[in-house]
Amino acid sequence: MTMIRRPHHRRRPLTVLSLLLIVMAMALGPTPSSAAGTDWWVPTARPAPDSEINVTGEPFKGTNSRGEVRGFVDAHNHLMANEGFGGRLICGKPFSEQGIADALKDCPEHYPDGSLAIFDYITRGGDGKHDPDGWPTFKDWPAYDSMTHQQNYYAWVERAWRGGQRVLVNDLVTNGVICSVYFFKDRSCDEMTSIRLQAKLTYDMQDYIDEMYGGPGKGWFRIVKDSAQAREVIKQGKLAVVLGVETSEPFGCKQVLDVAQCSKADIDRGLDELYELGVRSMFLCHKMDNALCGVRFDEGGLGTAINVGQFLSTGTFWKTEKCTGPQHDNPIGGASAPEAEKDLPDGVKVPSYAADAQCNTRGLTDLGEYAVRGMMKRNMMLEIDHMSVKATGRVLDIFESESYPGVLSSHSWMDLNWTERVYKLGGFVAQIMSGSGHLGGKPTSEEFSAEAKRTNALRDKYGVGYGFGTDMNGIAGWPAPRGADTSNPVKYPFRSVDGGSVLDKQTTGKRTWDLNTDGASHYGLVPDWIEDIRLVGGQDVVDDLFRGAESYLDTWGASEKHKAGVNLAASSSASASSSESNPFTSYAPGRAVDGKPDTRWASDWSDAQWLKLDLGSASQVSRVTLNWERAYGKAYRIEVSTDGTDWRSVWSTTAGDGGLDTARFTGVQARYVRIQGLERGTSWGYSLSEVGVYRD
């Protein structure tokens, strides 16, 4: 092969030098402007016209020095609530292929002056009248105290993401009873049909945003199905969106005259379907008692209206009893709800309730327990907000017996006395954005900050961050304005918590919102509200919130990794000091270890009784679970032995209250485990449905 020598170009070094200088200038000089469309966080094809974002600067990426993700978590939002309740309770859409004018318009019956905005009248007071025009004027909505208009337009969510939010839980929401009694609707009231539609539209919203950025997977709105995927999305600087469910009759599990309208098979099919849709957290009951659990009541006139709705749907009103511990359900009160009460049959009235009986008699049913354990098998997270005290206590007992961390309180609807039990399990707590607004307080930044500080010591103790639940589109009420004349108003523009972005007042169409005078009117004002929290609550509160994403994913990740322990006591040899005699049913010792919750061991009716288990061989033992029947032990101890002769006490209590107890102790070698009764909690004997023994 003949080689040809090319002429030597003496100017080549200069060309190379020039190229190097250009590269250095590009690396060290200012980044291209957003207008050039080259910044990864700016879409190349945003619809026009559209809302402004009013944020400059690149969203933060990566992790901190400890490898933790950063960012805020909204643990309770309803992006698609406009599709629930029959489709006409919440007016407007979070996105529309036809553009913002179609997305942000009022319900047809609200025109021309809001006279038929019945739900707006019920929830807001006054006569319900308002200017129905949304885009482009937004004269009267969205507003912090208007609960019937869209607050989750996608561009407003985008502003929240740009301001530091990194996790959003989209709870698919509806209520068949509210749908059935509301005057306006344009679709079925079937709850699962609505849930399916809302899930589909959330994926459609992801596709809609992706199109602006060049195709699938390129947008900032990312639906995630496991904690590892969520972490990766956040490391990329994007928003991880988790699907949840908040509905009153999941899987069709309503009750009529206290008779369940669903089966275990319905629950399994429903959980499998939801999991396939991408749902990873859910409520088992909401607003009305169902076949799974009793609810924590609503208060005042709204509570009366919901109680009426429950009767019309199920034939039963709420029933109350005296609480047995410091926790209690919300007081129902005697406030009237004339519009709702007139729908009751002749001669039927809402019952009155004793002031000292604030707990729902309905707890977690057998079907509810089956659903809880089904969620655990699927490594899903359970929302305990809206559950009655009785139901919540049982759920926490079950989770403690299995060391399962997947428990969430996302918007201040549990009794706050449960907080430490949730943290101790490894669960996650978020406070409703409006402070204790759900509980009747004045929704302000001061109130949110005060509650955050009240629980700060617990978060320090367990090393966790904090969340907020906006509950937007959720009929909750949102933080009110503090006023422009306050001594420390939000000053625009301001920097995001991470310091990388600058946020000015948010403008959509002809309306510009100012948190100081408008309150938290829509989702785009979440960063403004966080700045307000910093001003009234201090940087420590905001720092806890900024650690929220990491803590939420810790709970989720631990739930995914959980594996049920091996019960060493299953089908073990059992003996007892006595067994109650019954000609029709056996209460033999082995009934406590046969794996059947409807059988039990029962002793004679005296204090000094025991149940002994032979595990077959010595093993490390550190946890014993005892599922008591109504006849329980008030004082008892757990003893272990390697030979059945020499016994060692490893755990004891004098304050047993029945239900499901979990005894934890330092691991010891044992072949024999004995439950030694010391004092009965009732006039009967001791009765155990099931006993479990575990290594950890």
mmCIF file of C-alpha atoms in Angstrom, residues 153-462:
data_model
loop_
_atom_site.group_PDB
_atom_site.id
_atom_site.type_symbol
_atom_site.label_atom_id
_atom_site.label_comp_id
_atom_site.label_asym_id
_atom_site.label_seq_id
_atom_site.Cartn_x
_atom_site.Cartn_y
_atom_site.Cartn_z
ATOM 1 C CA TYR A 153 -53.024 22.902 37.298
ATOM 2 C CA TYR A 154 -49.875 21.191 36.029
ATOM 3 C CA ALA A 155 -47.891 24.444 35.656
ATOM 4 C CA TRP A 156 -48.624 25.301 39.290
ATOM 5 C CA VAL A 157 -47.307 21.881 40.296
ATOM 6 C CA GLU A 158 -44.263 22.627 38.140
ATOM 7 C CA ARG A 159 -43.612 25.792 40.155
ATOM 8 C CA ALA A 160 -43.765 23.783 43.392
ATOM 9 C CA TRP A 161 -41.236 21.312 41.968
ATOM 10 C CA ARG A 162 -38.952 24.160 40.883
ATOM 11 C CA GLY A 163 -39.246 25.533 44.422
ATOM 12 C CA GLY A 164 -37.819 22.374 46.034
ATOM 13 C CA GLN A 165 -40.556 19.733 46.189
ATOM 14 C CA ARG A 166 -39.377 16.249 45.217
ATOM 15 C CA VAL A 167 -42.202 13.870 46.228
ATOM 16 C CA LEU A 168 -45.916 14.214 45.535
ATOM 17 C CA VAL A 169 -48.429 11.576 46.635
ATOM 18 C CA ASN A 170 -51.446 11.708 44.338
ATOM 19 C CA ASP A 171 -54.336 10.142 46.236
ATOM 20 C CA LEU A 172 -56.994 8.942 43.809
ATOM 21 C CA VAL A 173 -60.162 10.018 45.578
ATOM 22 C CA THR A 174 -63.933 9.738 45.429
ATOM 23 C CA ASN A 175 -66.955 8.954 47.569
ATOM 24 C CA GLY A 176 -69.923 7.055 46.218
ATOM 25 C CA VAL A 177 -72.349 8.411 48.813
ATOM 26 C CA ILE A 178 -71.441 12.065 48.223
ATOM 27 C CA CYS A 179 -71.687 11.407 44.494
ATOM 28 C CA SER A 180 -75.123 9.846 44.825
ATOM 29 C CA VAL A 181 -76.626 12.700 46.872
ATOM 30 C CA TYR A 182 -74.962 15.604 45.020
ATOM 31 C CA PHE A 183 -77.252 17.363 42.575
ATOM 32 C CA PHE A 184 -74.870 17.472 39.614
ATOM 33 C CA LYS A 185 -72.936 14.600 38.069
ATOM 34 C CA ASP A 186 -72.034 13.380 34.607
ATOM 35 C CA ARG A 187 -70.719 9.859 35.275
ATOM 36 C CA SER A 188 -71.133 6.736 37.411
ATOM 37 C CA CYS A 189 -70.780 6.906 41.185
ATOM 38 C CA ASP A 190 -68.922 3.560 41.282
ATOM 39 C CA GLU A 191 -65.769 4.237 43.259
ATOM 40 C CA MET A 192 -63.437 1.750 41.593
ATOM 41 C CA THR A 193 -64.468 3.018 38.122
ATOM 42 C CA SER A 194 -63.440 6.517 39.187
ATOM 43 C CA ILE A 195 -60.167 5.283 40.715
ATOM 44 C CA ARG A 196 -59.225 3.537 37.463
ATOM 45 C CA LEU A 197 -59.963 6.687 35.452
ATOM 46 C CA GLN A 198 -57.942 8.917 37.784
ATOM 47 C CA ALA A 199 -54.968 6.550 37.590
ATOM 48 C CA LYS A 200 -55.130 6.590 33.787
ATOM 49 C CA LEU A 201 -55.315 10.378 33.693
ATOM 50 C CA THR A 202 -52.289 10.687 35.979
ATOM 51 C CA TYR A 203 -50.303 8.655 33.452
ATOM 52 C CA ASP A 204 -51.797 10.813 30.686
ATOM 53 C CA MET A 205 -50.602 13.920 32.542
ATOM 54 C CA GLN A 206 -47.097 12.423 32.641
ATOM 55 C CA ASP A 207 -47.269 11.878 28.867
ATOM 56 C CA TYR A 208 -48.602 15.413 28.356
ATOM 57 C CA ILE A 209 -45.625 16.893 30.194
ATOM 58 C CA ASP A 210 -43.173 14.526 28.475
ATOM 59 C CA GLU A 211 -44.305 15.835 25.078
ATOM 60 C CA MET A 212 -43.163 19.325 26.060
ATOM 61 C CA TYR A 213 -39.662 18.003 26.709
ATOM 62 C CA GLY A 214 -39.200 15.899 23.625
ATOM 63 C CA GLY A 215 -40.776 12.532 24.355
ATOM 64 C CA PRO A 216 -41.328 9.678 26.816
ATOM 65 C CA GLY A 217 -39.324 9.855 30.035
ATOM 66 C CA LYS A 218 -37.982 13.374 29.451
ATOM 67 C CA GLY A 219 -40.339 15.430 31.574
ATOM 68 C CA TRP A 220 -40.031 16.389 35.248
ATOM 69 C CA PHE A 221 -43.260 14.619 36.343
ATOM 70 C CA ARG A 222 -42.338 10.959 36.953
ATOM 71 C CA ILE A 223 -44.745 8.343 38.322
ATOM 72 C CA VAL A 224 -42.709 5.889 40.415
ATOM 73 C CA LYS A 225 -43.553 2.381 41.598
ATOM 74 C CA ASP A 226 -40.761 1.640 44.063
ATOM 75 C CA SER A 227 -38.509 3.601 46.377
ATOM 76 C CA ALA A 228 -35.343 2.954 44.347
ATOM 77 C CA GLN A 229 -36.981 4.413 41.258
ATOM 78 C CA ALA A 230 -38.126 7.398 43.324
ATOM 79 C CA ARG A 231 -34.589 8.003 44.568
ATOM 80 C CA GLU A 232 -33.210 7.924 41.042
ATOM 81 C CA VAL A 233 -35.843 10.377 39.832
ATOM 82 C CA ILE A 234 -35.016 12.772 42.678
ATOM 83 C CA LYS A 235 -31.283 12.452 42.039
ATOM 84 C CA GLN A 236 -32.047 13.631 38.501
ATOM 85 C CA GLY A 237 -33.692 16.709 39.990
ATOM 86 C CA LYS A 238 -37.238 15.667 39.022
ATOM 87 C CA LEU A 239 -40.509 15.109 40.892
ATOM 88 C CA ALA A 240 -41.347 11.566 42.068
ATOM 89 C CA VAL A 241 -45.118 11.011 41.935
ATOM 90 C CA VAL A 242 -46.579 8.204 44.058
ATOM 91 C CA LEU A 243 -50.109 6.882 43.555
ATOM 92 C CA GLY A 244 -52.340 6.393 46.585
ATOM 93 C CA VAL A 245 -56.062 5.777 47.136
ATOM 94 C CA GLU A 246 -58.463 7.560 49.502
ATOM 95 C CA THR A 247 -62.001 6.306 49.073
ATOM 96 C CA SER A 248 -64.886 5.199 51.281
ATOM 97 C CA GLU A 249 -65.754 1.815 49.816
ATOM 98 C CA PRO A 250 -62.578 0.265 48.365
ATOM 99 C CA PHE A 251 -63.196 -2.974 46.460
ATOM 100 C CA GLY A 252 -66.937 -2.436 46.984
ATOM 101 C CA CYS A 253 -66.493 -3.073 50.721
ATOM 102 C CA LYS A 254 -69.456 -1.156 52.064
ATOM 103 C CA GLN A 255 -71.671 -2.394 54.860
ATOM 104 C CA VAL A 256 -75.467 -2.407 54.892
ATOM 105 C CA LEU A 257 -77.083 -2.847 58.296
ATOM 106 C CA ASP A 258 -73.654 -4.006 59.510
ATOM 107 C CA VAL A 259 -73.485 -6.758 56.882
ATOM 108 C CA ALA A 260 -70.383 -6.708 54.656
ATOM 109 C CA GLN A 261 -71.011 -6.393 50.928
ATOM 110 C CA CYS A 262 -67.607 -7.801 49.935
ATOM 111 C CA SER A 263 -65.518 -10.917 50.465
ATOM 112 C CA LYS A 264 -61.864 -11.803 50.962
ATOM 113 C CA ALA A 265 -61.713 -12.664 47.269
ATOM 114 C CA ASP A 266 -62.942 -9.138 46.421
ATOM 115 C CA ILE A 267 -60.202 -7.686 48.612
ATOM 116 C CA ASP A 268 -57.485 -9.775 46.976
ATOM 117 C CA ARG A 269 -58.674 -8.879 43.473
ATOM 118 C CA GLY A 270 -58.900 -5.225 44.425
ATOM 119 C CA LEU A 271 -55.442 -5.066 45.974
ATOM 120 C CA ASP A 272 -53.927 -6.860 42.998
ATOM 121 C CA GLU A 273 -55.606 -4.459 40.580
ATOM 122 C CA LEU A 274 -54.509 -1.374 42.502
ATOM 123 C CA TYR A 275 -50.953 -2.646 42.769
ATOM 124 C CA GLU A 276 -50.893 -3.262 39.014
ATOM 125 C CA LEU A 277 -52.072 0.326 38.473
ATOM 126 C CA GLY A 278 -49.056 1.505 40.481
ATOM 127 C CA VAL A 279 -50.832 2.284 43.770
ATOM 128 C CA ARG A 280 -48.470 1.896 46.730
ATOM 129 C CA SER A 281 -50.408 3.428 49.631
ATOM 130 C CA MET A 282 -54.083 3.632 50.565
ATOM 131 C CA PHE A 283 -56.790 4.286 53.134
ATOM 132 C CA LEU A 284 -59.126 1.443 54.072
ATOM 133 C CA CYS A 285 -61.940 3.702 55.263
ATOM 134 C CA HIS A 286 -62.803 7.353 54.752
ATOM 135 C CA LYS A 287 -65.703 9.460 56.026
ATOM 136 C CA MET A 288 -68.231 6.585 56.391
ATOM 137 C CA ASP A 289 -67.977 3.306 58.280
ATOM 138 C CA ASN A 290 -67.523 0.443 55.836
ATOM 139 C CA ALA A 291 -67.036 -3.320 55.940
ATOM 140 C CA LEU A 292 -63.338 -2.908 56.763
ATOM 141 C CA CYS A 293 -63.204 -0.323 59.541
ATOM 142 C CA GLY A 294 -64.891 2.450 61.447
ATOM 143 C CA VAL A 295 -63.950 6.073 60.799
ATOM 144 C CA ARG A 296 -62.757 8.974 62.899
ATOM 145 C CA PHE A 297 -65.766 11.260 62.808
ATOM 146 C CA ASP A 298 -66.140 14.640 61.150
ATOM 147 C CA GLU A 299 -67.326 17.436 63.406
ATOM 148 C CA GLY A 300 -70.092 20.024 63.393
ATOM 149 C CA GLY A 301 -72.580 20.480 60.570
ATOM 150 C CA LEU A 302 -70.345 18.645 58.109
ATOM 151 C CA GLY A 303 -70.179 15.682 60.474
ATOM 152 C CA THR A 304 -73.967 15.642 60.759
ATOM 153 C CA ALA A 305 -74.302 15.726 56.967
ATOM 154 C CA ILE A 306 -71.861 12.845 56.548
ATOM 155 C CA ASN A 307 -73.634 10.889 59.273
ATOM 156 C CA VAL A 308 -76.880 11.350 57.322
ATOM 157 C CA GLY A 309 -75.125 10.182 54.169
ATOM 158 C CA GLN A 310 -73.903 7.090 55.974
ATOM 159 C CA PHE A 311 -77.436 6.262 57.106
ATOM 160 C CA LEU A 312 -78.884 6.734 53.622
ATOM 161 C CA SER A 313 -76.206 4.442 52.189
ATOM 162 C CA THR A 314 -75.876 1.797 54.902
ATOM 163 C CA GLY A 315 -78.922 2.028 57.173
ATOM 164 C CA THR A 316 -76.747 2.796 60.207
ATOM 165 C CA PHE A 317 -75.698 6.001 61.943
ATOM 166 C CA TRP A 318 -72.371 6.336 63.737
ATOM 167 C CA LYS A 319 -72.334 4.703 67.166
ATOM 168 C CA THR A 320 -70.127 5.915 70.013
ATOM 169 C CA GLU A 321 -68.737 4.591 73.266
ATOM 170 C CA LYS A 322 -66.440 5.825 76.012
ATOM 171 C CA CYS A 323 -62.782 5.709 75.022
ATOM 172 C CA THR A 324 -60.498 3.358 76.925
ATOM 173 C CA GLY A 325 -57.261 5.299 76.458
ATOM 174 C CA PRO A 326 -55.988 8.854 75.888
ATOM 175 C CA GLN A 327 -56.817 8.707 72.174
ATOM 176 C CA HIS A 328 -60.283 9.717 71.014
ATOM 177 C CA ASP A 329 -62.217 10.285 67.839
ATOM 178 C CA ASN A 330 -63.469 13.742 66.898
ATOM 179 C CA PRO A 331 -66.579 14.862 68.823
ATOM 180 C CA ILE A 332 -69.600 14.691 66.541
ATOM 181 C CA GLY A 333 -71.463 17.453 68.362
ATOM 182 C CA GLY A 334 -75.082 18.415 67.780
ATOM 183 C CA ALA A 335 -74.769 20.910 64.922
ATOM 184 C CA SER A 336 -77.593 20.659 62.435
ATOM 185 C CA ALA A 337 -77.314 20.200 58.673
ATOM 186 C CA PRO A 338 -80.832 21.047 57.437
ATOM 187 C CA GLU A 339 -80.178 20.429 53.745
ATOM 188 C CA ALA A 340 -78.904 16.938 54.482
ATOM 189 C CA GLU A 341 -81.340 16.057 57.274
ATOM 190 C CA LYS A 342 -84.404 16.727 55.121
ATOM 191 C CA ASP A 343 -83.415 13.685 53.049
ATOM 192 C CA LEU A 344 -83.975 11.351 56.005
ATOM 193 C CA PRO A 345 -87.121 9.201 55.979
ATOM 194 C CA ASP A 346 -90.061 10.468 58.014
ATOM 195 C CA GLY A 347 -89.590 9.792 61.700
ATOM 196 C CA VAL A 348 -85.827 9.187 61.419
ATOM 197 C CA LYS A 349 -83.512 11.632 63.183
ATOM 198 C CA VAL A 350 -79.775 11.895 63.658
ATOM 199 C CA PRO A 351 -79.091 10.504 67.136
ATOM 200 C CA SER A 352 -77.658 12.619 69.913
ATOM 201 C CA TYR A 353 -74.274 11.664 71.340
ATOM 202 C CA ALA A 354 -72.954 11.804 74.893
ATOM 203 C CA ALA A 355 -70.104 14.281 75.325
ATOM 204 C CA ASP A 356 -68.046 11.696 77.252
ATOM 205 C CA ALA A 357 -68.423 9.017 74.550
ATOM 206 C CA GLN A 358 -66.127 10.129 71.733
ATOM 207 C CA CYS A 359 -64.932 6.799 70.314
ATOM 208 C CA ASN A 360 -66.478 4.942 67.404
ATOM 209 C CA THR A 361 -67.714 1.499 68.453
ATOM 210 C CA ARG A 362 -66.574 0.121 65.096
ATOM 211 C CA GLY A 363 -62.906 -0.773 64.876
ATOM 212 C CA LEU A 364 -61.031 -2.958 62.415
ATOM 213 C CA THR A 365 -63.271 -5.786 61.244
ATOM 214 C CA ASP A 366 -62.100 -9.301 60.369
ATOM 215 C CA LEU A 367 -62.250 -8.322 56.683
ATOM 216 C CA GLY A 368 -60.346 -5.161 57.518
ATOM 217 C CA GLU A 369 -57.625 -7.182 59.212
ATOM 218 C CA TYR A 370 -57.494 -9.412 56.137
ATOM 219 C CA ALA A 371 -57.024 -6.311 53.971
ATOM 220 C CA VAL A 372 -54.283 -4.958 56.290
ATOM 221 C CA ARG A 373 -52.378 -8.227 56.087
ATOM 222 C CA GLY A 374 -52.950 -8.308 52.342
ATOM 223 C CA MET A 375 -51.321 -4.897 52.022
ATOM 224 C CA MET A 376 -48.393 -6.125 54.102
ATOM 225 C CA LYS A 377 -47.935 -9.123 51.782
ATOM 226 C CA ARG A 378 -47.774 -6.698 48.853
ATOM 227 C CA ASN A 379 -45.413 -4.370 50.760
ATOM 228 C CA MET A 380 -47.873 -1.479 50.470
ATOM 229 C CA MET A 381 -48.112 1.412 52.924
ATOM 230 C CA LEU A 382 -51.285 1.901 54.964
ATOM 231 C CA GLU A 383 -52.780 5.314 55.734
ATOM 232 C CA ILE A 384 -54.223 5.387 59.253
ATOM 233 C CA ASP A 385 -55.722 8.873 59.007
ATOM 234 C CA HIS A 386 -59.551 8.707 59.034
ATOM 235 C CA MET A 387 -59.511 5.363 60.874
ATOM 236 C CA SER A 388 -61.299 5.285 64.216
ATOM 237 C CA VAL A 389 -59.152 5.091 67.346
ATOM 238 C CA LYS A 390 -60.272 1.507 67.785
ATOM 239 C CA ALA A 391 -59.260 0.570 64.241
ATOM 240 C CA THR A 392 -55.957 2.482 64.392
ATOM 241 C CA GLY A 393 -54.963 0.794 67.653
ATOM 242 C CA ARG A 394 -55.518 -2.629 66.128
ATOM 243 C CA VAL A 395 -53.559 -1.728 62.973
ATOM 244 C CA LEU A 396 -50.599 -0.528 65.036
ATOM 245 C CA ASP A 397 -50.794 -3.705 67.137
ATOM 246 C CA ILE A 398 -50.623 -5.810 63.956
ATOM 247 C CA PHE A 399 -47.728 -3.830 62.525
ATOM 248 C CA GLU A 400 -45.825 -4.002 65.806
ATOM 249 C CA SER A 401 -46.357 -7.757 65.988
ATOM 250 C CA GLU A 402 -44.790 -8.087 62.518
ATOM 251 C CA SER A 403 -42.230 -5.241 62.807
ATOM 252 C CA TYR A 404 -43.824 -3.697 59.722
ATOM 253 C CA PRO A 405 -42.892 -0.030 59.129
ATOM 254 C CA GLY A 406 -45.366 0.840 56.377
ATOM 255 C CA VAL A 407 -47.661 3.189 58.292
ATOM 256 C CA LEU A 408 -48.471 6.735 57.189
ATOM 257 C CA SER A 409 -50.290 9.686 58.712
ATOM 258 C CA SER A 410 -50.386 12.148 55.859
ATOM 259 C CA HIS A 411 -52.740 14.974 56.833
ATOM 260 C CA SER A 412 -53.370 15.316 60.588
ATOM 261 C CA TRP A 413 -56.457 13.110 60.822
ATOM 262 C CA MET A 414 -55.155 10.657 63.411
ATOM 263 C CA ASP A 415 -55.156 11.330 67.132
ATOM 264 C CA LEU A 416 -51.754 12.937 67.715
ATOM 265 C CA ASN A 417 -51.133 10.651 70.699
ATOM 266 C CA TRP A 418 -50.309 7.934 68.149
ATOM 267 C CA THR A 419 -47.334 9.903 66.770
ATOM 268 C CA GLU A 420 -44.544 8.199 68.690
ATOM 269 C CA ARG A 421 -45.905 4.717 67.953
ATOM 270 C CA VAL A 422 -45.828 5.583 64.247
ATOM 271 C CA TYR A 423 -42.241 6.849 64.434
ATOM 272 C CA LYS A 424 -41.142 3.874 66.530
ATOM 273 C CA LEU A 425 -42.403 1.507 63.831
ATOM 274 C CA GLY A 426 -40.458 3.434 61.175
ATOM 275 C CA GLY A 427 -43.530 5.151 59.760
ATOM 276 C CA PHE A 428 -43.898 8.649 58.336
ATOM 277 C CA VAL A 429 -45.940 11.628 59.551
ATOM 278 C CA ALA A 430 -47.017 14.712 57.618
ATOM 279 C CA GLN A 431 -49.049 17.630 58.903
ATOM 280 C CA ILE A 432 -51.918 19.069 56.920
ATOM 281 C CA MET A 433 -50.873 22.298 55.209
ATOM 282 C CA SER A 434 -53.530 24.281 57.047
ATOM 283 C CA GLY A 435 -52.129 23.451 60.480
ATOM 284 C CA SER A 436 -54.959 21.794 62.378
ATOM 285 C CA GLY A 437 -57.489 23.157 59.906
ATOM 286 C CA HIS A 438 -58.974 19.679 59.543
ATOM 287 C CA LEU A 439 -59.670 19.733 63.255
ATOM 288 C CA GLY A 440 -61.376 23.091 63.333
ATOM 289 C CA GLY A 441 -58.418 25.417 63.908
ATOM 290 C CA LYS A 442 -57.623 28.596 62.016
ATOM 291 C CA PRO A 443 -55.518 27.623 58.990
ATOM 292 C CA THR A 444 -52.382 29.766 59.241
ATOM 293 C CA SER A 445 -48.644 29.393 58.874
ATOM 294 C CA GLU A 446 -48.310 30.157 62.581
ATOM 295 C CA GLU A 447 -50.455 27.179 63.480
ATOM 296 C CA PHE A 448 -48.536 24.815 61.201
ATOM 297 C CA SER A 449 -45.258 26.019 62.679
ATOM 298 C CA ALA A 450 -46.490 25.641 66.254
ATOM 299 C CA GLU A 451 -47.527 22.029 65.670
ATOM 300 C CA ALA A 452 -44.223 21.274 63.915
ATOM 301 C CA LYS A 453 -42.308 22.594 66.913
ATOM 302 C CA ARG A 454 -44.478 20.630 69.331
ATOM 303 C CA THR A 455 -43.386 17.343 67.739
ATOM 304 C CA ASN A 456 -39.809 18.395 66.973
ATOM 305 C CA ALA A 457 -38.340 16.473 69.926
ATOM 306 C CA LEU A 458 -39.874 13.235 68.639
ATOM 307 C CA ARG A 459 -38.382 13.756 65.181
ATOM 308 C CA ASP A 460 -34.998 14.391 66.762
ATOM 309 C CA LYS A 461 -35.372 11.243 68.863
ATOM 310 C CA TYR A 462 -36.092 9.064 65.826
#
